[in-house]
Amino acid sequence: CLDKEMEKIGSQLGLTTFYSKEVMGEMPSNASQRFGDNTFKSLMFGKLAAPQLVNMLGFDFIFCDVDIVWYRNPIQFFKEQPKEWDLMFQDDGNRNMGFMPYAANSGFFYARSNLKTQFFFRNALYNAENVQQWSQQMIFGALLPEYVSLLGMRVKTLQDTDFPSGFHYHMQKKYMKQLTEGQVQPWIFHMHWTKNSAEKKEHMKQTGMWFTREDGTSCTDLGCCAQEPIVECFRPDEPYVPECEKKSFVYKAKKR
């Protein structure tokens, strides 16, 4: 856990938790306002430390950002993958040089615990000071090809339509229409490529991906989880579930 509050919430949900102030230091409790701001960069240290600790203890694991919805349980998918793959990453959608050759998204990946991945995560943590100039994802992007060459570590980029993301939301309208109409069923959806948490929530509500009751409903713990998506419609020029055709949109056009 990044802070004491998250440790408390995790324990209340029946999860096995671990928190060390000596390891995590002072983490901001507020959300970042945009990708790459100082709050975002501070949180990136936790995204380097947490997987390294679990990997070092000998556990295989899924790393999953909180802006992700599971349509199906991906644990079974990863269990069925050939043992030759050491790391399996969601396709980020970004084809800039800093993401090549794997276009690996560091917000959703599966890691096996072995000597190769332990070396990788340990050295990623050694580069933590660079999150202020780059990000955790850019550190991964720089180290992955190096350790594939040096150690023979096997890295797989997952099929993008099986593990879609904000790239599809903004760039693949045909796929998003199929998704919101239930014609395709991916394993997960990751709402990245989005400015901040407020916009993520709007996108997820409009596409039927929001399952958390809002503050003020007097719910607690798992009681805040809805069985059906909580739909609210914001922008008619962005992907939306068919239910929005019967509702009024909050905005007439996309906010600039």
GROMACS .gro file of N, CA and C in nm, residues 24-139:
model
  348
   24MET      N    1   0.782   0.368   0.142
   24MET     CA    2   0.702   0.452   0.055
   24MET      C    3   0.720   0.602   0.080
   25GLY      N    4   0.763   0.638   0.201
   25GLY     CA    5   0.778   0.780   0.230
   25GLY      C    6   0.644   0.852   0.237
   26GLU      N    7   0.643   0.980   0.204
   26GLU     CA    8   0.520   1.061   0.207
   26GLU      C    9   0.458   1.066   0.069
   27MET      N   10   0.351   0.990   0.051
   27MET     CA   11   0.281   0.989  -0.077
   27MET      C   12   0.166   1.090  -0.077
   28PRO      N   13   0.143   1.161  -0.188
   28PRO     CA   14   0.029   1.255  -0.194
   28PRO      C   15  -0.103   1.180  -0.188
   29SER      N   16  -0.199   1.237  -0.117
   29SER     CA   17  -0.332   1.174  -0.105
   29SER      C   18  -0.428   1.226  -0.211
   30ASN      N   19  -0.394   1.336  -0.277
   30ASN     CA   20  -0.482   1.392  -0.381
   30ASN      C   21  -0.446   1.333  -0.517
   31ALA      N   22  -0.544   1.336  -0.607
   31ALA     CA   23  -0.523   1.284  -0.743
   31ALA      C   24  -0.444   1.384  -0.826
   32SER      N   25  -0.369   1.335  -0.922
   32SER     CA   26  -0.298   1.425  -1.013
   32SER      C   27  -0.400   1.495  -1.103
   33GLN      N   28  -0.369   1.617  -1.142
   33GLN     CA   29  -0.459   1.694  -1.227
   33GLN      C   30  -0.437   1.667  -1.375
   34ARG      N   31  -0.319   1.617  -1.406
   34ARG     CA   32  -0.289   1.584  -1.546
   34ARG      C   33  -0.172   1.486  -1.549
   35PHE      N   34  -0.161   1.416  -1.659
   35PHE     CA   35  -0.051   1.321  -1.677
   35PHE      C   36   0.082   1.393  -1.671
   36GLY      N   37   0.172   1.345  -1.583
   36GLY     CA   38   0.307   1.400  -1.578
   36GLY      C   39   0.326   1.514  -1.480
   37ASP      N   40   0.221   1.558  -1.406
   37ASP     CA   41   0.243   1.666  -1.309
   37ASP      C   42   0.318   1.611  -1.187
   38ASN      N   43   0.349   1.699  -1.090
   38ASN     CA   44   0.434   1.658  -0.977
   38ASN      C   45   0.369   1.549  -0.892
   39THR      N   46   0.237   1.556  -0.875
   39THR     CA   47   0.168   1.453  -0.799
   39THR      C   48   0.180   1.319  -0.871
   40PHE      N   49   0.160   1.320  -1.001
   40PHE     CA   50   0.172   1.198  -1.082
   40PHE      C   51   0.312   1.139  -1.066
   41LYS      N   52   0.416   1.221  -1.074
   41LYS     CA   53   0.552   1.173  -1.066
   41LYS      C   54   0.583   1.115  -0.928
   42SER      N   55   0.527   1.175  -0.822
   42SER     CA   56   0.550   1.124  -0.687
   42SER      C   57   0.490   0.984  -0.671
   43LEU      N   58   0.374   0.962  -0.730
   43LEU     CA   59   0.308   0.833  -0.720
   43LEU      C   60   0.381   0.725  -0.801
   44MET      N   61   0.458   0.766  -0.899
   44MET     CA   62   0.526   0.669  -0.983
   44MET      C   63   0.629   0.587  -0.906
   45PHE      N   64   0.685   0.643  -0.797
   45PHE     CA   65   0.779   0.566  -0.717
   45PHE      C   66   0.709   0.442  -0.660
   46GLY      N   67   0.587   0.458  -0.614
   46GLY     CA   68   0.512   0.345  -0.560
   46GLY      C   69   0.489   0.237  -0.665
   47LYS      N   70   0.474   0.279  -0.792
   47LYS     CA   71   0.452   0.182  -0.899
   47LYS      C   72   0.581   0.110  -0.939
   48LEU      N   73   0.695   0.159  -0.889
   48LEU     CA   74   0.820   0.086  -0.905
   48LEU      C   75   0.846  -0.005  -0.785
   49ALA      N   76   0.817   0.047  -0.665
   49ALA     CA   77   0.849  -0.028  -0.543
   49ALA      C   78   0.755  -0.146  -0.522
   50ALA      N   79   0.625  -0.128  -0.545
   50ALA     CA   80   0.528  -0.234  -0.515
   50ALA      C   81   0.555  -0.363  -0.595
   51PRO      N   82   0.569  -0.357  -0.727
   51PRO     CA   83   0.596  -0.482  -0.800
   51PRO      C   84   0.730  -0.544  -0.765
   52GLN      N   85   0.830  -0.461  -0.734
   52GLN     CA   86   0.961  -0.516  -0.698
   52GLN      C   87   0.953  -0.597  -0.569
   53LEU      N   88   0.878  -0.549  -0.471
   53LEU     CA   89   0.865  -0.619  -0.344
   53LEU      C   90   0.796  -0.755  -0.362
   54VAL      N   91   0.688  -0.756  -0.439
   54VAL     CA   92   0.614  -0.881  -0.460
   54VAL      C   93   0.697  -0.979  -0.541
   55ASN      N   94   0.761  -0.929  -0.645
   55ASN     CA   95   0.844  -1.013  -0.730
   55ASN      C   96   0.960  -1.074  -0.652
   56MET      N   97   1.022  -0.996  -0.566
   56MET     CA   98   1.136  -1.041  -0.486
   56MET      C   99   1.096  -1.156  -0.392
   57LEU      N  100   0.970  -1.155  -0.345
   57LEU     CA  101   0.922  -1.258  -0.254
   57LEU      C  102   0.888  -1.389  -0.325
   58GLY      N  103   0.898  -1.389  -0.458
   58GLY     CA  104   0.880  -1.513  -0.532
   58GLY      C  105   0.741  -1.537  -0.587
   59PHE      N  106   0.658  -1.432  -0.592
   59PHE     CA  107   0.520  -1.447  -0.641
   59PHE      C  108   0.509  -1.400  -0.786
   60ASP      N  109   0.437  -1.477  -0.869
   60ASP     CA  110   0.389  -1.427  -0.997
   60ASP      C  111   0.273  -1.333  -0.966
   61PHE      N  112   0.253  -1.229  -1.048
   61PHE     CA  113   0.147  -1.134  -1.014
   61PHE      C  114   0.097  -1.059  -1.137
   62ILE      N  115  -0.025  -1.005  -1.123
   62ILE     CA  116  -0.079  -0.908  -1.218
   62ILE      C  117  -0.069  -0.770  -1.155
   63PHE      N  118  -0.008  -0.677  -1.227
   63PHE     CA  119  -0.009  -0.537  -1.184
   63PHE      C  120  -0.123  -0.468  -1.258
   64CYS      N  121  -0.209  -0.401  -1.183
   64CYS     CA  122  -0.332  -0.345  -1.242
   64CYS      C  123  -0.359  -0.208  -1.186
   65ASP      N  124  -0.354  -0.105  -1.270
   65ASP     CA  125  -0.394   0.030  -1.229
   65ASP      C  126  -0.541   0.032  -1.186
   66VAL      N  127  -0.580   0.138  -1.115
   66VAL     CA  128  -0.718   0.144  -1.066
   66VAL      C  129  -0.816   0.195  -1.171
   67ASP      N  130  -0.767   0.244  -1.285
   67ASP     CA  131  -0.858   0.289  -1.390
   67ASP      C  132  -0.883   0.177  -1.491
   68ILE      N  133  -0.893   0.055  -1.440
   68ILE     CA  134  -0.912  -0.063  -1.523
   68ILE      C  135  -1.036  -0.140  -1.479
   69VAL      N  136  -1.116  -0.183  -1.576
   69VAL     CA  137  -1.233  -0.268  -1.550
   69VAL      C  138  -1.205  -0.407  -1.604
   70TRP      N  139  -1.234  -0.508  -1.525
   70TRP     CA  140  -1.219  -0.647  -1.569
   70TRP      C  141  -1.352  -0.696  -1.624
   71TYR      N  142  -1.359  -0.723  -1.753
   71TYR     CA  143  -1.477  -0.784  -1.812
   71TYR      C  144  -1.479  -0.934  -1.785
   72ARG      N  145  -1.360  -0.993  -1.786
   72ARG     CA  146  -1.341  -1.134  -1.750
   72ARG      C  147  -1.217  -1.143  -1.662
   73ASN      N  148  -1.209  -1.248  -1.585
   73ASN     CA  149  -1.095  -1.263  -1.495
   73ASN      C  150  -0.970  -1.302  -1.574
   74PRO      N  151  -0.871  -1.213  -1.586
   74PRO     CA  152  -0.754  -1.243  -1.669
   74PRO      C  153  -0.656  -1.340  -1.604
   75ILE      N  154  -0.677  -1.375  -1.478
   75ILE     CA  155  -0.585  -1.467  -1.412
   75ILE      C  156  -0.578  -1.599  -1.490
   76GLN      N  157  -0.694  -1.647  -1.531
   76GLN     CA  158  -0.697  -1.773  -1.606
   76GLN      C  159  -0.624  -1.760  -1.739
   77PHE      N  160  -0.640  -1.645  -1.804
   77PHE     CA  161  -0.570  -1.621  -1.930
   77PHE      C  162  -0.419  -1.634  -1.912
   78PHE      N  163  -0.366  -1.570  -1.810
   78PHE     CA  164  -0.221  -1.571  -1.790
   78PHE      C  165  -0.171  -1.708  -1.746
   79LYS      N  166  -0.251  -1.780  -1.671
   79LYS     CA  167  -0.211  -1.914  -1.630
   79LYS      C  168  -0.195  -2.008  -1.749
   80GLU      N  169  -0.270  -1.980  -1.856
   80GLU     CA  170  -0.266  -2.067  -1.973
   80GLU      C  171  -0.157  -2.028  -2.073
   81GLN      N  172  -0.088  -1.918  -2.048
   81GLN     CA  173   0.017  -1.874  -2.140
   81GLN      C  174   0.144  -1.958  -2.122
   82PRO      N  175   0.217  -1.981  -2.231
   82PRO     CA  176   0.341  -2.059  -2.223
   82PRO      C  177   0.438  -2.003  -2.120
   83LYS      N  178   0.506  -2.091  -2.050
   83LYS     CA  179   0.598  -2.052  -1.944
   83LYS      C  180   0.717  -1.973  -1.996
   84GLU      N  181   0.737  -1.973  -2.128
   84GLU     CA  182   0.852  -1.904  -2.184
   84GLU      C  183   0.846  -1.753  -2.164
   85TRP      N  184   0.724  -1.699  -2.145
   85TRP     CA  185   0.710  -1.555  -2.131
   85TRP      C  186   0.735  -1.513  -1.987
   86ASP      N  187   0.832  -1.423  -1.968
   86ASP     CA  188   0.864  -1.373  -1.834
   86ASP      C  189   0.776  -1.254  -1.796
   87LEU      N  190   0.749  -1.166  -1.893
   87LEU     CA  191   0.666  -1.047  -1.872
   87LEU      C  192   0.569  -1.034  -1.988
   88MET      N  193   0.444  -1.001  -1.957
   88MET     CA  194   0.343  -0.979  -2.061
   88MET      C  195   0.274  -0.846  -2.034
   89PHE      N  196   0.281  -0.756  -2.130
   89PHE     CA  197   0.232  -0.619  -2.112
   89PHE      C  198   0.113  -0.589  -2.203
   90GLN      N  199   0.023  -0.508  -2.151
   90GLN     CA  200  -0.080  -0.449  -2.237
   90GLN      C  201  -0.013  -0.358  -2.339
   91ASP      N  202  -0.067  -0.355  -2.460
   91ASP     CA  203  -0.019  -0.264  -2.565
   91ASP      C  204  -0.066  -0.123  -2.530
   92ASP      N  205   0.028  -0.031  -2.515
   92ASP     CA  206  -0.007   0.107  -2.476
   92ASP      C  207  -0.078   0.181  -2.588
   93GLY      N  208  -0.050   0.145  -2.712
   93GLY     CA  209  -0.104   0.220  -2.826
   93GLY      C  210  -0.012   0.329  -2.874
   94ASN      N  211   0.083   0.370  -2.791
   94ASN     CA  212   0.177   0.475  -2.826
   94ASN      C  213   0.292   0.415  -2.907
   95ARG      N  214   0.321   0.474  -3.022
   95ARG     CA  215   0.428   0.425  -3.107
   95ARG      C  216   0.546   0.522  -3.114
   96ASN      N  217   0.557   0.612  -3.014
   96ASN     CA  218   0.674   0.699  -3.009
   96ASN      C  219   0.798   0.618  -2.976
   97MET      N  220   0.915   0.672  -3.008
   97MET     CA  221   1.040   0.599  -2.993
   97MET      C  222   1.063   0.551  -2.850
   98GLY      N  223   1.024   0.630  -2.751
   98GLY     CA  224   1.045   0.591  -2.612
   98GLY      C  225   0.968   0.468  -2.570
   99PHE      N  226   0.868   0.426  -2.649
   99PHE     CA  227   0.788   0.309  -2.616
   99PHE      C  228   0.829   0.185  -2.695
  100MET      N  229   0.918   0.203  -2.789
  100MET     CA  230   0.956   0.094  -2.877
  100MET      C  231   1.063   0.006  -2.812
  101PRO      N  232   1.070  -0.123  -2.846
  101PRO     CA  233   0.991  -0.190  -2.950
  101PRO      C  234   0.864  -0.258  -2.900
  102TYR      N  235   0.838  -0.253  -2.769
  102TYR     CA  236   0.728  -0.333  -2.714
  102TYR      C  237   0.599  -0.255  -2.694
  103ALA      N  238   0.603  -0.122  -2.696
  103ALA     CA  239   0.485  -0.039  -2.669
  103ALA      C  240   0.417  -0.085  -2.540
  104ALA      N  241   0.499  -0.118  -2.441
  104ALA     CA  242   0.448  -0.178  -2.317
  104ALA      C  243   0.383  -0.074  -2.227
  105ASN      N  244   0.261  -0.103  -2.184
  105ASN     CA  245   0.193  -0.018  -2.087
  105ASN      C  246   0.221  -0.071  -1.947
  106SER      N  247   0.278   0.012  -1.862
  106SER     CA  248   0.319  -0.032  -1.728
  106SER      C  249   0.205  -0.029  -1.628
  107GLY      N  250   0.084   0.002  -1.674
  107GLY     CA  251  -0.031   0.003  -1.584
  107GLY      C  252  -0.104  -0.130  -1.578
  108PHE      N  253  -0.075  -0.220  -1.673
  108PHE     CA  254  -0.134  -0.354  -1.670
  108PHE      C  255  -0.036  -0.452  -1.729
  109PHE      N  256   0.015  -0.542  -1.645
  109PHE     CA  257   0.107  -0.643  -1.695
  109PHE      C  258   0.109  -0.763  -1.600
  110TYR      N  259   0.160  -0.873  -1.654
  110TYR     CA  260   0.176  -0.996  -1.576
  110TYR      C  261   0.324  -1.028  -1.569
  111ALA      N  262   0.372  -1.062  -1.448
  111ALA     CA  263   0.514  -1.091  -1.429
  111ALA      C  264   0.532  -1.223  -1.357
  112ARG      N  265   0.617  -1.306  -1.412
  112ARG     CA  266   0.658  -1.427  -1.342
  112ARG      C  267   0.779  -1.393  -1.254
  113SER      N  268   0.788  -1.457  -1.141
  113SER     CA  269   0.902  -1.434  -1.053
  113SER      C  270   1.012  -1.534  -1.087
  114ASN      N  271   1.122  -1.484  -1.139
  114ASN     CA  272   1.240  -1.566  -1.165
  114ASN      C  273   1.362  -1.475  -1.159
  115LEU      N  274   1.479  -1.529  -1.178
  115LEU     CA  275   1.601  -1.450  -1.164
  115LEU      C  276   1.606  -1.334  -1.264
  116LYS      N  277   1.552  -1.355  -1.384
  116LYS     CA  278   1.555  -1.251  -1.486
  116LYS      C  279   1.465  -1.133  -1.447
  117THR      N  280   1.343  -1.163  -1.407
  117THR     CA  281   1.251  -1.054  -1.372
  117THR      C  282   1.292  -0.987  -1.240
  118GLN      N  283   1.350  -1.063  -1.149
  118GLN     CA  284   1.398  -1.002  -1.024
  118GLN      C  285   1.508  -0.901  -1.054
  119PHE      N  286   1.596  -0.935  -1.146
  119PHE     CA  287   1.702  -0.842  -1.187
  119PHE      C  288   1.641  -0.719  -1.253
  120PHE      N  289   1.539  -0.740  -1.337
  120PHE     CA  290   1.474  -0.629  -1.407
  120PHE      C  291   1.407  -0.534  -1.309
  121PHE      N  292   1.322  -0.585  -1.219
  121PHE     CA  293   1.248  -0.497  -1.128
  121PHE      C  294   1.342  -0.429  -1.028
  122ARG      N  295   1.446  -0.497  -0.986
  122ARG     CA  296   1.542  -0.436  -0.894
  122ARG      C  297   1.612  -0.317  -0.960
  123ASN      N  298   1.652  -0.334  -1.085
  123ASN     CA  299   1.719  -0.225  -1.154
  123ASN      C  300   1.623  -0.113  -1.195
  124ALA      N  301   1.497  -0.148  -1.218
  124ALA     CA  302   1.398  -0.044  -1.241
  124ALA      C  303   1.384   0.043  -1.117
  125LEU      N  304   1.385  -0.020  -0.999
  125LEU     CA  305   1.376   0.055  -0.874
  125LEU      C  306   1.500   0.141  -0.853
  126TYR      N  307   1.618   0.091  -0.894
  126TYR     CA  308   1.741   0.170  -0.883
  126TYR      C  309   1.732   0.297  -0.967
  127ASN      N  310   1.646   0.296  -1.068
  127ASN     CA  311   1.630   0.414  -1.155
  127ASN      C  312   1.516   0.505  -1.109
  128ALA      N  313   1.470   0.487  -0.986
  128ALA     CA  314   1.353   0.561  -0.937
  128ALA      C  315   1.370   0.713  -0.945
  129GLU      N  316   1.495   0.760  -0.929
  129GLU     CA  317   1.516   0.905  -0.933
  129GLU      C  318   1.478   0.964  -1.068
  130ASN      N  319   1.475   0.880  -1.170
  130ASN     CA  320   1.443   0.930  -1.305
  130ASN      C  321   1.294   0.953  -1.327
  131VAL      N  322   1.207   0.913  -1.231
  131VAL     CA  323   1.064   0.937  -1.251
  131VAL      C  324   1.033   1.086  -1.255
  132GLN      N  325   1.118   1.168  -1.196
  132GLN     CA  326   1.095   1.313  -1.199
  132GLN      C  327   1.117   1.371  -1.338
  133GLN      N  328   1.201   1.306  -1.418
  133GLN     CA  329   1.223   1.352  -1.555
  133GLN      C  330   1.139   1.272  -1.654
  134TRP      N  331   1.117   1.143  -1.626
  134TRP     CA  332   1.044   1.057  -1.717
  134TRP      C  333   0.912   1.016  -1.653
  135SER      N  334   0.897   0.888  -1.632
  135SER     CA  335   0.785   0.828  -1.560
  135SER      C  336   0.824   0.683  -1.539
  136GLN      N  337   0.747   0.613  -1.460
  136GLN     CA  338   0.773   0.471  -1.440
  136GLN      C  339   0.767   0.396  -1.573
  137GLN      N  340   0.674   0.438  -1.660
  137GLN     CA  341   0.659   0.371  -1.788
  137GLN      C  342   0.779   0.392  -1.879
  138MET      N  343   0.835   0.510  -1.878
  138MET     CA  344   0.952   0.537  -1.960
  138MET      C  345   1.074   0.460  -1.910
  139ILE      N  346   1.083   0.440  -1.778
  139ILE     CA  347   1.191   0.358  -1.722
  139ILE      C  348   1.179   0.216  -1.773
   0.00000   0.00000   0.00000
